[in-house]
Tab-separated table of C-alpha atoms in Angstrom:
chain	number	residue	atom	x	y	z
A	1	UNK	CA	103.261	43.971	45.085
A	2	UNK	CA	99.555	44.742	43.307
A	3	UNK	CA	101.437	43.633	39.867
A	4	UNK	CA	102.261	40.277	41.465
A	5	UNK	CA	99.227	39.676	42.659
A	6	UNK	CA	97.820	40.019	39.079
A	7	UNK	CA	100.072	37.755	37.924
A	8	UNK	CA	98.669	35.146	40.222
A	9	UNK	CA	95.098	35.730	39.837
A	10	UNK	CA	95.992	35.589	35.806
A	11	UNK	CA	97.781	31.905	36.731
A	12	UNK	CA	95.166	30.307	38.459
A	13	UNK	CA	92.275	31.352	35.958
A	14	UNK	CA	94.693	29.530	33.216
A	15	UNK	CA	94.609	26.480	35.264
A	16	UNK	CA	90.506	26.750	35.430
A	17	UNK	CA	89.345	23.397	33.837
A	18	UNK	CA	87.005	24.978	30.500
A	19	UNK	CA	88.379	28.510	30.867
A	20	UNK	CA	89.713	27.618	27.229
A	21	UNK	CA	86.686	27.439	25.648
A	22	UNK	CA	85.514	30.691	23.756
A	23	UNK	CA	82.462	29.418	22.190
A	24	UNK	CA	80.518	27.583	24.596
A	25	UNK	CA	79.276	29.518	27.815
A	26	UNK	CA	79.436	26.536	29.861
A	27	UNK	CA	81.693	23.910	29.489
A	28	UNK	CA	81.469	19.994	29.077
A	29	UNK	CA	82.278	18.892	32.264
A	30	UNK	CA	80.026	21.032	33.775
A	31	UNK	CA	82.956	24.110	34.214
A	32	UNK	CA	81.833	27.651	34.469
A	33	UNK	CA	80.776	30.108	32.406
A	34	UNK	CA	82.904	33.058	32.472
A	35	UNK	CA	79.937	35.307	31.884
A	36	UNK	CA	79.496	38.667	29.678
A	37	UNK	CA	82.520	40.345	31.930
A	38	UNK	CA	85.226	37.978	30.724
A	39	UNK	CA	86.266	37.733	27.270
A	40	UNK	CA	88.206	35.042	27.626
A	41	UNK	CA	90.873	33.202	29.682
A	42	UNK	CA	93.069	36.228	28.409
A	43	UNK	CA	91.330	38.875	29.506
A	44	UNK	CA	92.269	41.310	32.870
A	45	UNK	CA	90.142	41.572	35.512
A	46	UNK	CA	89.031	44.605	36.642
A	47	UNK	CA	90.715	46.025	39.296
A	48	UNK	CA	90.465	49.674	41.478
A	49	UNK	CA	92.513	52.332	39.932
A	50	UNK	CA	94.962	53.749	42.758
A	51	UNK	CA	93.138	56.818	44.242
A	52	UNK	CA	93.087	58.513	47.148
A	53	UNK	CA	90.252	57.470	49.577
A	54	UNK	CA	87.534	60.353	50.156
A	55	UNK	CA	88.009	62.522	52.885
A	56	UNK	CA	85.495	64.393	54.611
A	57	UNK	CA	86.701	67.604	55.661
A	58	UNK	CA	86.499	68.743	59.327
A	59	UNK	CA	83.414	70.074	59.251
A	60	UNK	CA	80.803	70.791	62.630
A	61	UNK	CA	78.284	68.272	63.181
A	62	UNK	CA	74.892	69.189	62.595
A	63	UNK	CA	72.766	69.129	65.373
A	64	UNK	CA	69.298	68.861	65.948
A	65	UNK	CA	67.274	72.013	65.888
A	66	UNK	CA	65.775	71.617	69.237
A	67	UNK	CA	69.460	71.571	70.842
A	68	UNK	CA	70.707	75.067	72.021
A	69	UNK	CA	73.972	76.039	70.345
A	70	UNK	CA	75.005	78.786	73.400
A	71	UNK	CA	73.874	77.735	76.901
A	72	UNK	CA	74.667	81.083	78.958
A	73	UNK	CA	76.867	80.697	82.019
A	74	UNK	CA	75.081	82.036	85.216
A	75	UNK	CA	78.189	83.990	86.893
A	76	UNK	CA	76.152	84.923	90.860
A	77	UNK	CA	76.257	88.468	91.325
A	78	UNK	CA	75.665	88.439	95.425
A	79	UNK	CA	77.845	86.044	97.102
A	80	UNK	CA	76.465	85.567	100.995
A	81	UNK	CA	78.457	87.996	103.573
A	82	UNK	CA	77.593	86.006	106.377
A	83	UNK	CA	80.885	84.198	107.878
A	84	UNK	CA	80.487	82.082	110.751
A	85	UNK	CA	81.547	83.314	113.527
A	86	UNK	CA	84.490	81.263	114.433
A	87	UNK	CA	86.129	82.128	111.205
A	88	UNK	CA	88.375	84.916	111.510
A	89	UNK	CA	88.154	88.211	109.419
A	90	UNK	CA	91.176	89.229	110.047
A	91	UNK	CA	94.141	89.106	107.324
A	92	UNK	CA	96.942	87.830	109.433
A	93	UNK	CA	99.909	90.022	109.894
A	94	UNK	CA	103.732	90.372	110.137
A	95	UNK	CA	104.519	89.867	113.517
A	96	UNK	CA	105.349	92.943	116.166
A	97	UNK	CA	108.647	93.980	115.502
A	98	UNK	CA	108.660	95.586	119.030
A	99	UNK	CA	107.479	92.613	120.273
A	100	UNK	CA	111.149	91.958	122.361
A	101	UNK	CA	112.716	92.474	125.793
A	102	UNK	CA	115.551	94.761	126.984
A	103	UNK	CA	116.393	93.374	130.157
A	104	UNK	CA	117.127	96.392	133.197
A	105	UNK	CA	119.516	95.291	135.513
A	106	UNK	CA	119.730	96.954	139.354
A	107	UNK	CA	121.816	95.483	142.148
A	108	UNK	CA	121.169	91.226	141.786
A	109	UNK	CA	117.648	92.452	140.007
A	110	UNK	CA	117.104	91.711	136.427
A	111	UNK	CA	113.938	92.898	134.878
A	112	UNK	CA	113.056	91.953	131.045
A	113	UNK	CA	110.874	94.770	130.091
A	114	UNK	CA	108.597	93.985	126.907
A	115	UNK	CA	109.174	96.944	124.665
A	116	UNK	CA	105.712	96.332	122.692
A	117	UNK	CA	104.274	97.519	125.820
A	118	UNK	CA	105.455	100.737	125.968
A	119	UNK	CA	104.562	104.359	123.711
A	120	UNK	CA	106.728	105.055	120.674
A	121	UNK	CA	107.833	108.430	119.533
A	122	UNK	CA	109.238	109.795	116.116
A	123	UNK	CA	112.700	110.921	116.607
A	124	UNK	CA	113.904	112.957	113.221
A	125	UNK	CA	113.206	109.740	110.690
A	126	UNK	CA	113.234	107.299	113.441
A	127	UNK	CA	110.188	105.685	115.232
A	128	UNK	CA	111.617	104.821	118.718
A	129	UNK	CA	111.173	104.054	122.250
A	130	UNK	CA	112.779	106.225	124.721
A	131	UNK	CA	115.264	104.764	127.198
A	132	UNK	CA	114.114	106.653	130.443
A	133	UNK	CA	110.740	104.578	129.530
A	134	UNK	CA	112.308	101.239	129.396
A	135	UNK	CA	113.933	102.136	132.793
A	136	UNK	CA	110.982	103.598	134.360
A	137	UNK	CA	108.788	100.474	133.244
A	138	UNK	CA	111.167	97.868	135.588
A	139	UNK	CA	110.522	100.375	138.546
A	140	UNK	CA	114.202	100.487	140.579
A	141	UNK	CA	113.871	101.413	143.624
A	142	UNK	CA	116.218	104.662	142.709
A	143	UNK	CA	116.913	106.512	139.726
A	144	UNK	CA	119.005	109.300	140.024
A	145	UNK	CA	122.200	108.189	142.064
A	146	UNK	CA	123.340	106.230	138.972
A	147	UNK	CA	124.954	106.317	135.998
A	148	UNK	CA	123.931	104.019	133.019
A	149	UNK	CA	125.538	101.498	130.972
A	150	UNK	CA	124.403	99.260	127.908
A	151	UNK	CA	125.253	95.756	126.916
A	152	UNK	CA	124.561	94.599	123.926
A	153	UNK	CA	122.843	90.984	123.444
A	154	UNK	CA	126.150	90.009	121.672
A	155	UNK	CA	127.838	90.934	125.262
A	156	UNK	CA	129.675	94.250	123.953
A	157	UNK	CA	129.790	96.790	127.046
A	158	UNK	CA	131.099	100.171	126.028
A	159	UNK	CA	132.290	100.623	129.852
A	160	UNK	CA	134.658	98.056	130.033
A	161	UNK	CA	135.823	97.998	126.346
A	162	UNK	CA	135.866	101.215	125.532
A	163	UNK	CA	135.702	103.657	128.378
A	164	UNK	CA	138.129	102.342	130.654
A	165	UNK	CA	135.619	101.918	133.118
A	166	UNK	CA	134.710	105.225	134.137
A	167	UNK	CA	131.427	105.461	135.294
A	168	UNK	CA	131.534	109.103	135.374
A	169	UNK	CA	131.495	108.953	131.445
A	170	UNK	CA	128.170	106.957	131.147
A	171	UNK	CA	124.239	108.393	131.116
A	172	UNK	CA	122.715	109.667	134.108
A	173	UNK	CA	118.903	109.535	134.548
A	174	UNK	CA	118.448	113.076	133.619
A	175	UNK	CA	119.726	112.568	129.874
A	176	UNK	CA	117.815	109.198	129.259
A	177	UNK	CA	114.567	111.236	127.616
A	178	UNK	CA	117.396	112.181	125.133
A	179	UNK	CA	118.362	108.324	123.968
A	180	UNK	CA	115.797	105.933	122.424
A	181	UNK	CA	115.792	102.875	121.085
A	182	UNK	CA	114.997	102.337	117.085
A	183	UNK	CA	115.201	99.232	114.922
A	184	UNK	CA	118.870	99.727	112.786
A	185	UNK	CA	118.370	97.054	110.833
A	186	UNK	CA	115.553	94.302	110.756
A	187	UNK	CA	117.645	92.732	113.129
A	188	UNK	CA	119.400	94.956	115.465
A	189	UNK	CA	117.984	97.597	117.892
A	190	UNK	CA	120.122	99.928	118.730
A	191	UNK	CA	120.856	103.062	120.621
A	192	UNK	CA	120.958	106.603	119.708
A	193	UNK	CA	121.535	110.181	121.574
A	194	UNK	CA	120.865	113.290	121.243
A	195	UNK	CA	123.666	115.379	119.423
A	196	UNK	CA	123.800	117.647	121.881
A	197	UNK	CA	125.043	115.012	124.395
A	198	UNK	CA	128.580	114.547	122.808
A	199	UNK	CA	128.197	111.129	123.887
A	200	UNK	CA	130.909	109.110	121.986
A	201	UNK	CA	130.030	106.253	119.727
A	202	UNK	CA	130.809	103.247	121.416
A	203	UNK	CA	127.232	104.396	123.573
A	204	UNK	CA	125.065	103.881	120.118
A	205	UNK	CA	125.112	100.167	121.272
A	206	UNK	CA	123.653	98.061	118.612
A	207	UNK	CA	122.042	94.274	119.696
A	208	UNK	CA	120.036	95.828	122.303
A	209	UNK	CA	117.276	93.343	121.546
A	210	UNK	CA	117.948	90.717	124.055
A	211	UNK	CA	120.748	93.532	125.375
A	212	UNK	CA	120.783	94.933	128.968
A	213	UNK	CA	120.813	98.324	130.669
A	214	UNK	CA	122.952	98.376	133.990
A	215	UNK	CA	121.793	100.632	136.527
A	216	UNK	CA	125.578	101.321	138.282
A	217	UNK	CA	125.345	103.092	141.621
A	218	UNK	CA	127.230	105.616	142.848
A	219	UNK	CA	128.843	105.565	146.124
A	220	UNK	CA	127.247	107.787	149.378
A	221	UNK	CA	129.990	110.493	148.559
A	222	UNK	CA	129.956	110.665	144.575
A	223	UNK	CA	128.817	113.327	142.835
A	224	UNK	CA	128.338	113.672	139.026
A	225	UNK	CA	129.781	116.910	137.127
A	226	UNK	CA	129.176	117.920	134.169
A	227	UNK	CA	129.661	120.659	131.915
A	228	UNK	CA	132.773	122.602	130.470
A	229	UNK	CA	134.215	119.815	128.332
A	230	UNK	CA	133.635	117.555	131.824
A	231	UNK	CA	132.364	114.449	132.840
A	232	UNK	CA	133.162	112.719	135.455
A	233	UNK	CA	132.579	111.276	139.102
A	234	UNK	CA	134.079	113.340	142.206
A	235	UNK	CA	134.182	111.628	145.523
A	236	UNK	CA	134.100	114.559	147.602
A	237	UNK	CA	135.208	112.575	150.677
A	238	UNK	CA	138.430	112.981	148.945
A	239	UNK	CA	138.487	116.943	148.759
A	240	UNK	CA	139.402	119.363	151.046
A	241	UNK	CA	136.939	120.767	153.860
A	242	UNK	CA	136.555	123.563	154.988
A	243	UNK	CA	134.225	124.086	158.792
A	244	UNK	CA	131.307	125.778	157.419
A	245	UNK	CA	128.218	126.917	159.405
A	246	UNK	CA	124.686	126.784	157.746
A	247	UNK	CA	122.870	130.242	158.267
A	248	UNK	CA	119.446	128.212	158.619
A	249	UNK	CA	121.133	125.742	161.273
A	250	UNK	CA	123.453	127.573	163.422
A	251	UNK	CA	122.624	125.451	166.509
A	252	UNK	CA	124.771	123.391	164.792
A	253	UNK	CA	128.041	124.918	164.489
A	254	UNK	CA	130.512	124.505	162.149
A	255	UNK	CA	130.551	121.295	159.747
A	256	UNK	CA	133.358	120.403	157.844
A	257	UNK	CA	132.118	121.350	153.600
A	258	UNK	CA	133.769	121.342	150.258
A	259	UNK	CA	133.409	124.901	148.570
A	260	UNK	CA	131.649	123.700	145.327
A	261	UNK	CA	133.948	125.923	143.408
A	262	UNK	CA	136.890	123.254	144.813
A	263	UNK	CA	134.653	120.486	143.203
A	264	UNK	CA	134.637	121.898	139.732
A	265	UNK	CA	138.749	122.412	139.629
A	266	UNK	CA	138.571	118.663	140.583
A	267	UNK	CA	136.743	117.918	137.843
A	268	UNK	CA	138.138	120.263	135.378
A	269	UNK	CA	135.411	122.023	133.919
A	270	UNK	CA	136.600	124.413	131.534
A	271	UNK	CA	135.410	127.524	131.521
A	272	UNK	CA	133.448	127.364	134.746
A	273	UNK	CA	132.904	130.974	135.364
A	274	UNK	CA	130.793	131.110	132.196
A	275	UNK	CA	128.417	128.948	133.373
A	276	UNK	CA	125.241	128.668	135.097
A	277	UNK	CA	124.352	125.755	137.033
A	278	UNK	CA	121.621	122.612	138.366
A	279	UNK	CA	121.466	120.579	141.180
A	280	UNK	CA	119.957	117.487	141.081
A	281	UNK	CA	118.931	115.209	144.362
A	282	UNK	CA	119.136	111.594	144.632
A	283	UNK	CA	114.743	111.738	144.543
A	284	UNK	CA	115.249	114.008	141.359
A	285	UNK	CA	114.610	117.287	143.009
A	286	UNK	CA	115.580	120.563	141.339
A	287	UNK	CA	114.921	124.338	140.873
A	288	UNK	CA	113.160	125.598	137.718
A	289	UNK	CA	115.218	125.186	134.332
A	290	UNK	CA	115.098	129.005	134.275
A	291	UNK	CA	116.065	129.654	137.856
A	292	UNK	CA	119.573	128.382	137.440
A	293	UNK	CA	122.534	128.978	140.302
A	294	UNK	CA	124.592	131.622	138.861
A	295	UNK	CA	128.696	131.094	138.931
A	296	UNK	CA	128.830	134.532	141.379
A	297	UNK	CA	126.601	132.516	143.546
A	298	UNK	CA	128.226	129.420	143.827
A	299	UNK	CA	131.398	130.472	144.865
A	300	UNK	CA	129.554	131.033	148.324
A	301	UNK	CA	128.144	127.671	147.962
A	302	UNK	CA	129.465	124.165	149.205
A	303	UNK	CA	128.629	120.545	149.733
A	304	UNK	CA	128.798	118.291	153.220
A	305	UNK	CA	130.579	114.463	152.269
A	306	UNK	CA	127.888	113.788	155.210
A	307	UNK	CA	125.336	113.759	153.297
A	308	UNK	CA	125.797	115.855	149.668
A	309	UNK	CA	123.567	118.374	150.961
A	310	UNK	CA	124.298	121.928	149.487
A	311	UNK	CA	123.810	125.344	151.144
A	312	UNK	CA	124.740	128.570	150.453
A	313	UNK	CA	126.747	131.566	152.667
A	314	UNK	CA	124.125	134.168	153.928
A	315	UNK	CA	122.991	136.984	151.366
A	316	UNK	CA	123.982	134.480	148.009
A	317	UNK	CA	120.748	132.257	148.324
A	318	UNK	CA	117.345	133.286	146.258
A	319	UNK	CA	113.697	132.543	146.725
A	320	UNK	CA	113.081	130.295	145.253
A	321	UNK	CA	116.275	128.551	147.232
A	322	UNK	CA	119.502	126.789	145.789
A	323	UNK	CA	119.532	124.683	148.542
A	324	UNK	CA	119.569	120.911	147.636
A	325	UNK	CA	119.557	117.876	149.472
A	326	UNK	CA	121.597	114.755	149.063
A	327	UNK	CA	123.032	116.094	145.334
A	328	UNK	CA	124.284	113.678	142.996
A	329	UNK	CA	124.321	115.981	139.457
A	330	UNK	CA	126.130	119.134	139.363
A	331	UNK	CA	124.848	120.535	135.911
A	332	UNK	CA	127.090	123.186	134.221
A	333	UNK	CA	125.174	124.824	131.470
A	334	UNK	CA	125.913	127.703	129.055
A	335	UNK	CA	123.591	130.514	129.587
């Protein structure tokens, strides 16, 4: 492109009226003089080699010496501690996880007991609460003349699905110290038992956040045995009497009673002789753990379906006495 241009500039200073003339500087009709730089109409003009255009390199700019070149950064030291007081301190936290209910259900009463509210223990590995807690925290109006059974929140009820509905085979108020409650998983709160208890699985109910405990009553004339391999309800209205008079009450001749020893064949403890035993009345009352009604002694004991008291033939009772009133656990324990 640069060559054509030359070309044309060379053209039109050819076509310059006078631009013919070497020997005159200017021309006779006044054309111009082509001055000292031009030799004549022949002659190239001078034109700007191709080279590269002068960079300045990236260099910093120079300042003035009166402007700083490092300005130091004041970082504070002391920031104010003083928060006002309707902002709160407090990191917030995960929710309680024992912030939930177990309902405890008694007769047509239902009462949803908040287990946050109650004391935890550490069972083994296990931070729990204990059931007899849970139960004593809805207050029934009785304790001991029932057994216990658990529904899950999922509606799974060991005593109908998986113990054929025998009462006899659930908890009684005595052995709830010996369950608690402990989270499973972050879901599920479930149920455990001592070992000791032989309780089978299906009582480890799981769900029992949201679940329910059943308070399920026993009838005037049941009475709980266990011990030997046994556990189960006797309805001693069922047994055979024999007419009994109590040494302390002879004014009142003789009562129709169930020898206690008949109680045990009915329900099939095992081993029966080998064991010591504990009443328990419907209030909870009982002898000392270590004053326990030896199996010598209770063959001269018995039971009235009147009223489940228990009394004892003349020359078998102790001081402190065996005596109980209105029994509903007959305890059977290895010595």
């Amino acid at each position: 492109m640069r060559h054509w241009l030359i070309l044309v500039a060379m053209v039109a200073g050819l076509a310059l009226p006078g631009c013919g003339d070497d020997d005159n500087t200017t021309s006779d009709d006044g054309g111009i003089d082509p001055g000292p730089d031009m030799e004549g109409a022949d002659a190239e003009p001078d034109v700007a080699p191709d080279v590269e255009p002068d960079v300045e390199p990236d260099v910093e700019p120079d300042l003035p010496a009166d402007v700083p070149t490092d300005v130091p950064v004041d970082v504070p030291t002391d920031v104010p501690t003083d928060v006002p007081a309707d902002v709160p301190t407090d990191t917030p936290t995960d929710a309680d996880p024992w912030d939930v209910v177990v309902n405890v259900e008694f007769g047509t009463t239902i009462t949803p007991v908040n287990l946050a509210s109650l004391p935890r223990t550490v069972i083994g590995t296990d931070e729990g609460v204990l059931l007899s807690d849970v139960v004593d925290a809805a207050a029934p109006t009785t304790l001991w003349p029932n057994t216990y059974d658990f529904i899950g929140s999922d509606g799974f009820d060991p005593l109908v699905e998986r113990l054929g509905n025998d009462r006899g085979r659930l908890p009684f108020y005595g052995e709830l110290p010996l369950g608690y409650l402990y989270w499973d998983t972050a879901t599920s709160l479930r149920i455990n038992w001592d070992a000791t208890l032989g309780f089978p699985a299906s009582l480890r109910v799981s769900g029992m956040n949201g679940g329910t405990i059943r308070l399920m009553a026993m009838t005037a004339t049941e009475l709980l045995v266990r011990g030997g391999g046994a556990r189960v309800l006797v309805d001693i209205a069922t047994l055979t009497t024999v007419d009994f008079t109590d040494p302390r009450h002879p004014e009142l001749g003789p009562q129709p009673m169930v020898p206690l020893t008949s109680v045990l064949a009915a329900a099939a403890v095992t081993g029966a002789d080998a064991l010591e035993y504990q009443l328990f009345g419907s209030d909870g009352h009982t002898y000392a753990d270590d004053h326990l009604l030896p199996y010598a002694n209770l063959t001269h004991a018995y039971i009235k379906p009147a009223d489940r008291g228990v009394v004892l033939e003349d020359g078998f009772d102790s001081t402190p006495s065996w005596r109980n009133r209105d029994t509903v656990v007959l305890l059977g324990l290895a010595p």
